[in-house]
Amino acid sequence: MRPIAEREIRASFVNCTKGEVKRLAVPRDLDMRPWDDLDFLGWQDPSSPGRAYLVAEQGDRLVGVALRRATSNAGHVRRSMCSLCLTTHTGDGVSLMTARRTGGSGNSVGAYICTDLACSLYLRGKKDVGPGGRMPESLTLEEKISRTAVNVGEFLQKVTA
């Protein structure tokens, strides 16, 4: 992903009001992000653990969506798989994230996503998920990256449909 500035990030949101966009917490470390290793920019709101944001390049434009994280079932030891990057996590490493659809329909769309939104780093082995987190596959890294990009694109399309 190419480096993006705060102004571009704020302009990319499709499922927020202008007031919500003004108030959302953009990461302060944009200049420190590993842009060459990111397929999308994702982060959690530090002041509200239930809020997260995802910004991805879709064609020649950026599309950003605000997400709500469902509360976890603390205490349950389970393994869940991210629907974007297909990384598996134990505990609350994967969360149901919902995004309000555009167009004022009032509906939302959800997906199980890595809670920390670090899918790109898990794919590339830059962040360790622990034993069993990445299933052995015969796909190349480029094919896994492409699959994740398709999954992100399909999720964003559901939000904007």
Short mmCIF file of N, CA, C and O in Angstrom, two decimals, residues 1-138:
data_model
loop_
_atom_site.label_atom_id
_atom_site.label_comp_id
_atom_site.label_asym_id
_atom_site.label_seq_id
_atom_site.Cartn_x
_atom_site.Cartn_y
_atom_site.Cartn_z
N MET A 1 0.86 -1.17 0.00
CA MET A 1 0.00 0.00 0.00
C MET A 1 0.90 1.23 0.00
O MET A 1 1.94 1.25 0.64
N ARG A 2 0.46 2.25 -0.68
CA ARG A 2 1.24 3.49 -0.70
C ARG A 2 0.99 4.25 0.60
O ARG A 2 -0.08 4.13 1.21
N PRO A 3 1.98 5.02 1.05
CA PRO A 3 1.76 5.83 2.26
C PRO A 3 0.61 6.82 2.04
O PRO A 3 0.51 7.42 0.97
N ILE A 4 -0.23 6.97 3.04
CA ILE A 4 -1.35 7.91 2.93
C ILE A 4 -1.34 8.86 4.12
O ILE A 4 -0.90 8.51 5.21
N ALA A 5 -1.82 10.05 3.87
CA ALA A 5 -1.82 11.10 4.88
C ALA A 5 -3.17 11.14 5.60
O ALA A 5 -4.17 10.61 5.11
N GLU A 6 -3.18 11.80 6.74
CA GLU A 6 -4.40 11.92 7.54
C GLU A 6 -5.54 12.52 6.73
O GLU A 6 -6.68 12.06 6.81
N ARG A 7 -5.25 13.52 5.94
CA ARG A 7 -6.28 14.18 5.12
C ARG A 7 -6.93 13.17 4.17
O ARG A 7 -8.15 13.13 4.02
N GLU A 8 -6.12 12.31 3.54
CA GLU A 8 -6.65 11.29 2.63
C GLU A 8 -7.47 10.25 3.38
O GLU A 8 -8.50 9.78 2.87
N ILE A 9 -7.00 9.89 4.55
CA ILE A 9 -7.72 8.90 5.36
C ILE A 9 -9.10 9.43 5.71
O ILE A 9 -10.11 8.75 5.50
N ARG A 10 -9.16 10.64 6.22
CA ARG A 10 -10.46 11.21 6.61
C ARG A 10 -11.39 11.35 5.41
O ARG A 10 -12.59 11.12 5.53
N ALA A 11 -10.86 11.68 4.25
CA ALA A 11 -11.69 11.85 3.04
C ALA A 11 -12.20 10.52 2.49
O ALA A 11 -13.13 10.50 1.68
N SER A 12 -11.61 9.40 2.92
CA SER A 12 -11.95 8.10 2.34
C SER A 12 -13.18 7.45 2.95
O SER A 12 -13.74 6.52 2.36
N PHE A 13 -13.63 7.89 4.12
CA PHE A 13 -14.69 7.18 4.82
C PHE A 13 -16.04 7.32 4.12
O PHE A 13 -16.47 8.42 3.79
N VAL A 14 -16.69 6.17 3.92
CA VAL A 14 -17.95 6.12 3.17
C VAL A 14 -19.16 5.85 4.06
O VAL A 14 -20.28 6.03 3.61
N ASN A 15 -18.94 5.39 5.28
CA ASN A 15 -20.09 5.03 6.12
C ASN A 15 -20.13 5.84 7.42
O ASN A 15 -20.61 5.37 8.43
N CYS A 16 -19.64 7.06 7.35
CA CYS A 16 -19.63 7.96 8.52
C CYS A 16 -20.18 9.32 8.13
O CYS A 16 -20.07 9.72 6.97
N THR A 17 -20.70 10.02 9.12
CA THR A 17 -21.09 11.41 8.88
C THR A 17 -19.83 12.27 8.91
O THR A 17 -18.77 11.83 9.37
N LYS A 18 -19.94 13.50 8.44
CA LYS A 18 -18.80 14.41 8.46
C LYS A 18 -18.32 14.65 9.88
O LYS A 18 -17.12 14.72 10.14
N GLY A 19 -19.24 14.74 10.82
CA GLY A 19 -18.88 14.92 12.23
C GLY A 19 -18.13 13.72 12.78
O GLY A 19 -17.15 13.88 13.52
N GLU A 20 -18.58 12.52 12.43
CA GLU A 20 -17.89 11.31 12.89
C GLU A 20 -16.47 11.25 12.32
O GLU A 20 -15.53 10.87 13.01
N VAL A 21 -16.34 11.62 11.04
CA VAL A 21 -15.03 11.61 10.40
C VAL A 21 -14.08 12.60 11.09
O VAL A 21 -12.91 12.30 11.33
N LYS A 22 -14.59 13.78 11.45
CA LYS A 22 -13.76 14.77 12.14
C LYS A 22 -13.28 14.27 13.49
O LYS A 22 -12.16 14.55 13.91
N ARG A 23 -14.13 13.49 14.17
CA ARG A 23 -13.81 13.04 15.53
C ARG A 23 -13.01 11.74 15.59
O ARG A 23 -12.44 11.43 16.62
N LEU A 24 -12.95 10.98 14.50
CA LEU A 24 -12.29 9.68 14.60
C LEU A 24 -10.80 9.83 14.84
O LEU A 24 -10.17 10.79 14.40
N ALA A 25 -10.25 8.91 15.57
CA ALA A 25 -8.84 8.94 15.97
C ALA A 25 -7.97 8.30 14.90
O ALA A 25 -7.93 7.08 14.75
N VAL A 26 -7.29 9.13 14.12
CA VAL A 26 -6.37 8.64 13.09
C VAL A 26 -5.04 8.30 13.77
O VAL A 26 -4.60 9.04 14.66
N PRO A 27 -4.40 7.20 13.38
CA PRO A 27 -3.12 6.86 14.02
C PRO A 27 -2.11 8.00 13.91
O PRO A 27 -1.98 8.63 12.87
N ARG A 28 -1.40 8.23 15.00
CA ARG A 28 -0.39 9.29 15.03
C ARG A 28 0.94 8.83 14.43
O ARG A 28 1.81 9.65 14.17
N ASP A 29 1.08 7.53 14.23
CA ASP A 29 2.35 7.00 13.74
C ASP A 29 2.33 6.65 12.26
O ASP A 29 2.99 5.71 11.82
N LEU A 30 1.60 7.41 11.45
CA LEU A 30 1.48 7.10 10.02
C LEU A 30 2.84 7.03 9.34
O LEU A 30 3.06 6.20 8.46
N ASP A 31 3.77 7.91 9.73
CA ASP A 31 5.09 7.91 9.10
C ASP A 31 5.94 6.70 9.51
O ASP A 31 6.94 6.39 8.87
N MET A 32 5.52 5.98 10.53
CA MET A 32 6.26 4.80 11.01
C MET A 32 5.63 3.48 10.53
O MET A 32 6.16 2.42 10.82
N ARG A 33 4.51 3.53 9.85
CA ARG A 33 3.83 2.31 9.41
C ARG A 33 4.65 1.62 8.32
O ARG A 33 5.27 2.27 7.48
N PRO A 34 4.64 0.28 8.31
CA PRO A 34 5.38 -0.47 7.28
C PRO A 34 4.58 -0.54 5.98
O PRO A 34 4.07 -1.60 5.58
N TRP A 35 4.44 0.58 5.29
CA TRP A 35 3.55 0.70 4.13
C TRP A 35 3.79 -0.36 3.07
O TRP A 35 2.84 -0.86 2.46
N ASP A 36 5.06 -0.73 2.84
CA ASP A 36 5.36 -1.73 1.82
C ASP A 36 4.79 -3.11 2.18
O ASP A 36 4.62 -3.95 1.30
N ASP A 37 4.53 -3.33 3.45
CA ASP A 37 4.01 -4.61 3.91
C ASP A 37 2.51 -4.58 4.19
O ASP A 37 1.96 -5.57 4.67
N LEU A 38 1.85 -3.47 3.93
CA LEU A 38 0.42 -3.36 4.23
C LEU A 38 -0.43 -3.51 2.97
O LEU A 38 -0.13 -2.90 1.94
N ASP A 39 -1.49 -4.29 3.08
CA ASP A 39 -2.47 -4.41 2.01
C ASP A 39 -3.63 -3.47 2.26
O ASP A 39 -4.39 -3.15 1.35
N PHE A 40 -3.79 -3.06 3.51
CA PHE A 40 -4.77 -2.05 3.92
C PHE A 40 -4.31 -1.48 5.24
O PHE A 40 -3.48 -2.07 5.93
N LEU A 41 -4.83 -0.32 5.57
CA LEU A 41 -4.54 0.30 6.86
C LEU A 41 -5.69 0.00 7.80
O LEU A 41 -6.84 0.31 7.48
N GLY A 42 -5.40 -0.63 8.90
CA GLY A 42 -6.43 -0.94 9.89
C GLY A 42 -5.93 -0.59 11.27
O GLY A 42 -4.75 -0.78 11.58
N TRP A 43 -6.83 -0.06 12.11
CA TRP A 43 -6.45 0.29 13.48
C TRP A 43 -7.67 0.33 14.37
O TRP A 43 -8.79 0.48 13.91
N GLN A 44 -7.40 0.18 15.66
CA GLN A 44 -8.44 0.30 16.67
C GLN A 44 -8.40 1.70 17.26
O GLN A 44 -7.33 2.30 17.37
N ASP A 45 -9.55 2.18 17.64
CA ASP A 45 -9.64 3.49 18.29
C ASP A 45 -9.10 3.34 19.71
O ASP A 45 -9.64 2.56 20.49
N PRO A 46 -8.02 4.06 20.06
CA PRO A 46 -7.44 3.89 21.39
C PRO A 46 -8.36 4.34 22.52
O PRO A 46 -8.25 3.87 23.64
N SER A 47 -9.30 5.23 22.23
CA SER A 47 -10.21 5.71 23.29
C SER A 47 -11.48 4.88 23.39
O SER A 47 -12.25 5.07 24.32
N SER A 48 -11.70 3.99 22.43
CA SER A 48 -12.90 3.16 22.45
C SER A 48 -12.58 1.79 21.85
O SER A 48 -12.55 1.63 20.63
N PRO A 49 -12.33 0.79 22.69
CA PRO A 49 -11.92 -0.52 22.20
C PRO A 49 -12.94 -1.20 21.27
O PRO A 49 -12.59 -2.09 20.53
N GLY A 50 -14.17 -0.75 21.29
CA GLY A 50 -15.19 -1.33 20.43
C GLY A 50 -15.21 -0.76 19.02
O GLY A 50 -15.95 -1.23 18.17
N ARG A 51 -14.39 0.26 18.77
CA ARG A 51 -14.35 0.88 17.45
C ARG A 51 -13.03 0.58 16.74
O ARG A 51 -11.97 0.57 17.36
N ALA A 52 -13.13 0.34 15.43
CA ALA A 52 -11.96 0.10 14.61
C ALA A 52 -12.22 0.71 13.23
O ALA A 52 -13.37 1.04 12.90
N TYR A 53 -11.16 0.83 12.46
CA TYR A 53 -11.26 1.47 11.15
C TYR A 53 -10.41 0.70 10.14
O TYR A 53 -9.36 0.16 10.49
N LEU A 54 -10.87 0.68 8.90
CA LEU A 54 -10.16 0.00 7.83
C LEU A 54 -10.19 0.91 6.61
O LEU A 54 -11.26 1.40 6.24
N VAL A 55 -9.02 1.15 6.01
CA VAL A 55 -8.90 1.96 4.80
C VAL A 55 -8.11 1.14 3.78
O VAL A 55 -7.03 0.64 4.09
N ALA A 56 -8.66 0.98 2.58
CA ALA A 56 -8.00 0.19 1.54
C ALA A 56 -8.10 0.89 0.20
O ALA A 56 -9.03 1.67 -0.05
N GLU A 57 -7.14 0.59 -0.64
CA GLU A 57 -7.18 1.09 -2.01
C GLU A 57 -8.12 0.19 -2.81
O GLU A 57 -7.99 -1.02 -2.80
N GLN A 58 -9.08 0.81 -3.46
CA GLN A 58 -10.02 0.10 -4.31
C GLN A 58 -9.98 0.78 -5.67
O GLN A 58 -10.55 1.85 -5.84
N GLY A 59 -9.29 0.14 -6.60
CA GLY A 59 -9.09 0.78 -7.90
C GLY A 59 -8.20 2.00 -7.72
O GLY A 59 -7.12 1.90 -7.14
N ASP A 60 -8.69 3.14 -8.15
CA ASP A 60 -7.88 4.36 -8.07
C ASP A 60 -8.29 5.27 -6.90
O ASP A 60 -7.93 6.43 -6.87
N ARG A 61 -9.05 4.72 -5.94
CA ARG A 61 -9.47 5.54 -4.81
C ARG A 61 -9.31 4.79 -3.50
O ARG A 61 -9.18 3.57 -3.48
N LEU A 62 -9.31 5.54 -2.42
CA LEU A 62 -9.28 4.95 -1.08
C LEU A 62 -10.70 4.82 -0.57
O LEU A 62 -11.51 5.72 -0.77
N VAL A 63 -10.99 3.71 0.09
CA VAL A 63 -12.30 3.50 0.72
C VAL A 63 -12.04 3.17 2.18
O VAL A 63 -11.31 2.23 2.50
N GLY A 64 -12.63 3.96 3.06
CA GLY A 64 -12.51 3.74 4.49
C GLY A 64 -13.85 3.43 5.09
O GLY A 64 -14.88 3.98 4.67
N VAL A 65 -13.85 2.51 6.05
CA VAL A 65 -15.08 2.16 6.76
C VAL A 65 -14.81 2.13 8.26
O VAL A 65 -13.75 1.72 8.72
N ALA A 66 -15.81 2.60 8.99
CA ALA A 66 -15.78 2.51 10.45
C ALA A 66 -16.39 1.17 10.84
O ALA A 66 -17.40 0.76 10.27
N LEU A 67 -15.76 0.50 11.79
CA LEU A 67 -16.19 -0.82 12.23
C LEU A 67 -16.56 -0.79 13.71
O LEU A 67 -15.99 -0.01 14.47
N ARG A 68 -17.47 -1.65 14.07
CA ARG A 68 -17.80 -1.87 15.48
C ARG A 68 -17.43 -3.31 15.80
O ARG A 68 -17.76 -4.23 15.05
N ARG A 69 -16.74 -3.49 16.91
CA ARG A 69 -16.33 -4.83 17.32
C ARG A 69 -17.32 -5.38 18.31
O ARG A 69 -17.65 -4.72 19.31
N ALA A 70 -17.80 -6.58 18.04
CA ALA A 70 -18.71 -7.25 18.96
C ALA A 70 -17.95 -7.60 20.23
O ALA A 70 -16.74 -7.84 20.20
N THR A 71 -18.65 -7.61 21.35
CA THR A 71 -18.00 -7.97 22.61
C THR A 71 -17.58 -9.43 22.57
O THR A 71 -18.28 -10.27 22.00
N SER A 72 -16.45 -9.72 23.16
CA SER A 72 -15.92 -11.08 23.12
C SER A 72 -16.53 -11.94 24.21
O SER A 72 -17.05 -11.44 25.20
N ASN A 73 -16.43 -13.22 24.00
CA ASN A 73 -16.85 -14.19 25.02
C ASN A 73 -15.63 -14.54 25.85
O ASN A 73 -15.00 -15.58 25.66
N ALA A 74 -15.25 -13.65 26.74
CA ALA A 74 -14.05 -13.84 27.54
C ALA A 74 -14.11 -15.16 28.30
O ALA A 74 -15.16 -15.56 28.78
N GLY A 75 -12.99 -15.80 28.38
CA GLY A 75 -12.91 -17.04 29.11
C GLY A 75 -13.07 -18.28 28.24
O GLY A 75 -12.77 -19.37 28.68
N HIS A 76 -13.54 -18.11 27.02
CA HIS A 76 -13.70 -19.25 26.13
C HIS A 76 -12.40 -19.47 25.36
O HIS A 76 -11.89 -18.56 24.73
N VAL A 77 -11.87 -20.66 25.43
CA VAL A 77 -10.69 -21.00 24.66
C VAL A 77 -11.18 -21.62 23.36
O VAL A 77 -11.74 -22.72 23.36
N ARG A 78 -11.02 -20.91 22.32
CA ARG A 78 -11.46 -21.38 21.00
C ARG A 78 -10.49 -20.86 19.96
O ARG A 78 -9.72 -19.95 20.21
N ARG A 79 -10.54 -21.42 18.80
CA ARG A 79 -9.72 -20.98 17.68
C ARG A 79 -10.68 -20.47 16.62
O ARG A 79 -11.62 -21.16 16.25
N SER A 80 -10.43 -19.26 16.15
CA SER A 80 -11.27 -18.65 15.11
C SER A 80 -10.39 -18.21 13.96
O SER A 80 -9.21 -17.92 14.14
N MET A 81 -11.00 -18.12 12.77
CA MET A 81 -10.26 -17.75 11.57
C MET A 81 -10.73 -16.41 11.03
O MET A 81 -11.94 -16.16 10.93
N CYS A 82 -9.79 -15.57 10.67
CA CYS A 82 -10.08 -14.29 10.04
C CYS A 82 -10.59 -14.54 8.62
O CYS A 82 -9.99 -15.31 7.87
N SER A 83 -11.67 -13.90 8.26
CA SER A 83 -12.24 -14.11 6.92
C SER A 83 -11.49 -13.31 5.85
O SER A 83 -11.73 -13.53 4.67
N LEU A 84 -10.59 -12.43 6.25
CA LEU A 84 -9.81 -11.66 5.26
C LEU A 84 -8.51 -12.37 4.90
O LEU A 84 -8.22 -12.60 3.74
N CYS A 85 -7.71 -12.71 5.93
CA CYS A 85 -6.37 -13.27 5.67
C CYS A 85 -6.26 -14.76 5.96
O CYS A 85 -5.23 -15.37 5.68
N LEU A 86 -7.31 -15.35 6.54
CA LEU A 86 -7.37 -16.77 6.89
C LEU A 86 -6.35 -17.18 7.94
O LEU A 86 -5.92 -18.33 7.99
N THR A 87 -5.97 -16.25 8.79
CA THR A 87 -5.13 -16.55 9.94
C THR A 87 -6.04 -17.00 11.08
O THR A 87 -7.11 -16.43 11.27
N THR A 88 -5.61 -18.01 11.81
CA THR A 88 -6.40 -18.46 12.96
C THR A 88 -5.75 -17.96 14.24
O THR A 88 -4.54 -17.86 14.35
N HIS A 89 -6.60 -17.63 15.20
CA HIS A 89 -6.17 -17.11 16.49
C HIS A 89 -6.94 -17.83 17.58
O HIS A 89 -8.06 -18.27 17.37
N THR A 90 -6.33 -17.90 18.76
CA THR A 90 -7.06 -18.39 19.91
C THR A 90 -7.61 -17.20 20.68
O THR A 90 -7.20 -16.05 20.45
N GLY A 91 -8.54 -17.47 21.58
CA GLY A 91 -9.11 -16.41 22.41
C GLY A 91 -9.81 -15.35 21.60
O GLY A 91 -10.57 -15.65 20.69
N ASP A 92 -9.50 -14.09 21.91
CA ASP A 92 -10.18 -12.99 21.22
C ASP A 92 -9.33 -12.39 20.11
O ASP A 92 -9.46 -11.22 19.79
N GLY A 93 -8.50 -13.20 19.48
CA GLY A 93 -7.65 -12.73 18.37
C GLY A 93 -8.42 -12.45 17.10
O GLY A 93 -7.93 -11.76 16.21
N VAL A 94 -9.64 -12.98 16.99
CA VAL A 94 -10.54 -12.69 15.87
C VAL A 94 -11.83 -12.17 16.47
O VAL A 94 -12.33 -12.72 17.45
N SER A 95 -12.36 -11.11 15.89
CA SER A 95 -13.61 -10.52 16.37
C SER A 95 -14.59 -10.32 15.23
O SER A 95 -14.18 -10.08 14.09
N LEU A 96 -15.86 -10.39 15.56
CA LEU A 96 -16.88 -10.03 14.59
C LEU A 96 -16.88 -8.50 14.49
O LEU A 96 -17.09 -7.81 15.48
N MET A 97 -16.57 -8.00 13.31
CA MET A 97 -16.55 -6.56 13.07
C MET A 97 -17.72 -6.24 12.13
O MET A 97 -17.89 -6.91 11.11
N THR A 98 -18.50 -5.26 12.50
CA THR A 98 -19.62 -4.86 11.66
C THR A 98 -19.42 -3.43 11.18
O THR A 98 -18.84 -2.60 11.88
N ALA A 99 -19.90 -3.19 9.97
CA ALA A 99 -19.82 -1.86 9.38
C ALA A 99 -21.21 -1.46 8.90
O ALA A 99 -21.92 -2.27 8.28
N ARG A 100 -21.58 -0.23 9.20
CA ARG A 100 -22.86 0.30 8.74
C ARG A 100 -22.78 0.44 7.21
O ARG A 100 -21.81 0.94 6.68
N ARG A 101 -23.82 -0.05 6.53
CA ARG A 101 -23.86 0.07 5.07
C ARG A 101 -24.08 1.52 4.67
O ARG A 101 -24.71 2.28 5.41
N THR A 102 -23.59 1.87 3.50
CA THR A 102 -23.82 3.21 2.98
C THR A 102 -25.22 3.28 2.40
O THR A 102 -25.88 2.27 2.18
N GLY A 103 -25.69 4.48 2.14
CA GLY A 103 -26.98 4.65 1.52
C GLY A 103 -28.13 4.81 2.49
O GLY A 103 -29.28 4.88 2.09
N GLY A 104 -27.85 4.84 3.77
CA GLY A 104 -28.89 5.11 4.76
C GLY A 104 -29.90 4.00 4.95
O GLY A 104 -30.98 4.24 5.47
N SER A 105 -29.55 2.77 4.54
CA SER A 105 -30.51 1.68 4.70
C SER A 105 -30.65 1.24 6.15
O SER A 105 -31.60 0.56 6.50
N GLY A 106 -29.69 1.60 6.99
CA GLY A 106 -29.76 1.22 8.38
C GLY A 106 -29.23 -0.17 8.64
O GLY A 106 -29.12 -0.60 9.78
N ASN A 107 -28.91 -0.91 7.61
CA ASN A 107 -28.38 -2.26 7.78
C ASN A 107 -26.88 -2.21 7.97
O ASN A 107 -26.23 -1.21 7.68
N SER A 108 -26.34 -3.33 8.44
CA SER A 108 -24.90 -3.43 8.57
C SER A 108 -24.46 -4.77 8.00
O SER A 108 -25.25 -5.67 7.77
N VAL A 109 -23.17 -4.86 7.76
CA VAL A 109 -22.56 -6.09 7.25
C VAL A 109 -21.41 -6.43 8.18
O VAL A 109 -20.75 -5.54 8.70
N GLY A 110 -21.18 -7.72 8.40
CA GLY A 110 -20.13 -8.12 9.33
C GLY A 110 -19.20 -9.15 8.75
O GLY A 110 -19.52 -9.83 7.77
N ALA A 111 -18.03 -9.26 9.37
CA ALA A 111 -17.04 -10.26 9.00
C ALA A 111 -16.18 -10.54 10.22
O ALA A 111 -16.01 -9.67 11.08
N TYR A 112 -15.66 -11.74 10.29
CA TYR A 112 -14.71 -12.08 11.35
C TYR A 112 -13.33 -11.66 10.87
O TYR A 112 -12.85 -12.11 9.82
N ILE A 113 -12.70 -10.76 11.63
CA ILE A 113 -11.45 -10.13 11.22
C ILE A 113 -10.47 -10.18 12.40
O ILE A 113 -10.89 -10.09 13.56
N CYS A 114 -9.17 -10.27 12.09
CA CYS A 114 -8.16 -10.21 13.14
C CYS A 114 -8.44 -8.97 13.99
O CYS A 114 -8.57 -7.87 13.45
N THR A 115 -8.55 -9.14 15.28
CA THR A 115 -8.93 -8.06 16.19
C THR A 115 -7.99 -6.87 16.07
O THR A 115 -8.42 -5.72 16.13
N ASP A 116 -6.70 -7.13 15.87
CA ASP A 116 -5.73 -6.04 15.77
C ASP A 116 -5.59 -5.51 14.34
O ASP A 116 -4.80 -4.61 14.09
N LEU A 117 -6.34 -6.08 13.39
CA LEU A 117 -6.34 -5.68 11.98
C LEU A 117 -4.94 -5.73 11.36
O LEU A 117 -4.62 -4.98 10.45
N ALA A 118 -4.11 -6.65 11.82
CA ALA A 118 -2.74 -6.79 11.32
C ALA A 118 -2.63 -7.93 10.31
O ALA A 118 -1.59 -8.58 10.20
N CYS A 119 -3.67 -8.16 9.54
CA CYS A 119 -3.71 -9.26 8.58
C CYS A 119 -2.47 -9.28 7.68
O CYS A 119 -1.87 -10.33 7.45
N SER A 120 -2.09 -8.13 7.14
CA SER A 120 -0.96 -8.03 6.22
C SER A 120 0.33 -8.53 6.86
O SER A 120 1.15 -9.19 6.21
N LEU A 121 0.52 -8.21 8.13
CA LEU A 121 1.75 -8.60 8.83
C LEU A 121 1.74 -10.09 9.16
O LEU A 121 2.80 -10.75 9.13
N TYR A 122 0.58 -10.66 9.45
CA TYR A 122 0.49 -12.10 9.69
C TYR A 122 0.81 -12.86 8.40
O TYR A 122 1.52 -13.86 8.43
N LEU A 123 0.27 -12.41 7.29
CA LEU A 123 0.52 -13.06 6.01
C LEU A 123 1.99 -13.15 5.69
O LEU A 123 2.48 -14.16 5.18
N ARG A 124 2.70 -12.06 5.94
CA ARG A 124 4.11 -11.95 5.58
C ARG A 124 5.05 -12.50 6.65
O ARG A 124 6.25 -12.44 6.50
N GLY A 125 4.50 -12.99 7.75
CA GLY A 125 5.33 -13.51 8.83
C GLY A 125 6.03 -12.43 9.62
O GLY A 125 6.96 -12.70 10.38
N LYS A 126 5.57 -11.18 9.51
CA LYS A 126 6.17 -10.05 10.24
C LYS A 126 5.62 -9.96 11.66
O LYS A 126 6.18 -9.28 12.49
N LYS A 127 4.49 -10.61 11.89
CA LYS A 127 3.89 -10.67 13.22
C LYS A 127 3.51 -12.12 13.47
O LYS A 127 2.87 -12.76 12.64
N ASP A 128 3.93 -12.62 14.62
CA ASP A 128 3.72 -14.04 14.94
C ASP A 128 2.39 -14.23 15.66
O ASP A 128 2.09 -13.53 16.62
N VAL A 129 1.63 -15.19 15.20
CA VAL A 129 0.36 -15.51 15.82
C VAL A 129 0.48 -16.73 16.73
O VAL A 129 -0.43 -17.04 17.47
N GLY A 130 1.61 -17.40 16.67
CA GLY A 130 1.81 -18.58 17.50
C GLY A 130 1.58 -19.86 16.71
O GLY A 130 1.22 -19.84 15.53
N PRO A 131 1.78 -20.99 17.36
CA PRO A 131 1.63 -22.28 16.68
C PRO A 131 0.21 -22.46 16.13
O PRO A 131 -0.77 -22.17 16.80
N GLY A 132 0.15 -22.94 14.91
CA GLY A 132 -1.14 -23.22 14.28
C GLY A 132 -1.87 -22.01 13.75
O GLY A 132 -2.98 -22.13 13.25
N GLY A 133 -1.26 -20.85 13.81
CA GLY A 133 -1.92 -19.62 13.37
C GLY A 133 -2.03 -19.49 11.86
O GLY A 133 -2.98 -18.92 11.36
N ARG A 134 -1.03 -20.00 11.16
CA ARG A 134 -1.07 -19.98 9.70
C ARG A 134 -1.06 -21.43 9.23
O ARG A 134 -0.12 -22.16 9.49
N MET A 135 -2.11 -21.82 8.58
CA MET A 135 -2.20 -23.18 8.06
C MET A 135 -1.23 -23.32 6.88
O MET A 135 -1.09 -22.39 6.09
N PRO A 136 -0.60 -24.48 6.75
CA PRO A 136 0.29 -24.70 5.60
C PRO A 136 -0.52 -24.64 4.31
O PRO A 136 -1.60 -25.23 4.21
N GLU A 137 -0.01 -23.90 3.35
CA GLU A 137 -0.69 -23.77 2.06
C GLU A 137 0.34 -23.89 0.95
O GLU A 137 1.51 -23.56 1.14
N SER A 138 -0.11 -24.30 -0.21
CA SER A 138 0.78 -24.38 -1.36
C SER A 138 0.81 -23.07 -2.15
O SER A 138 1.56 -22.95 -3.10
#
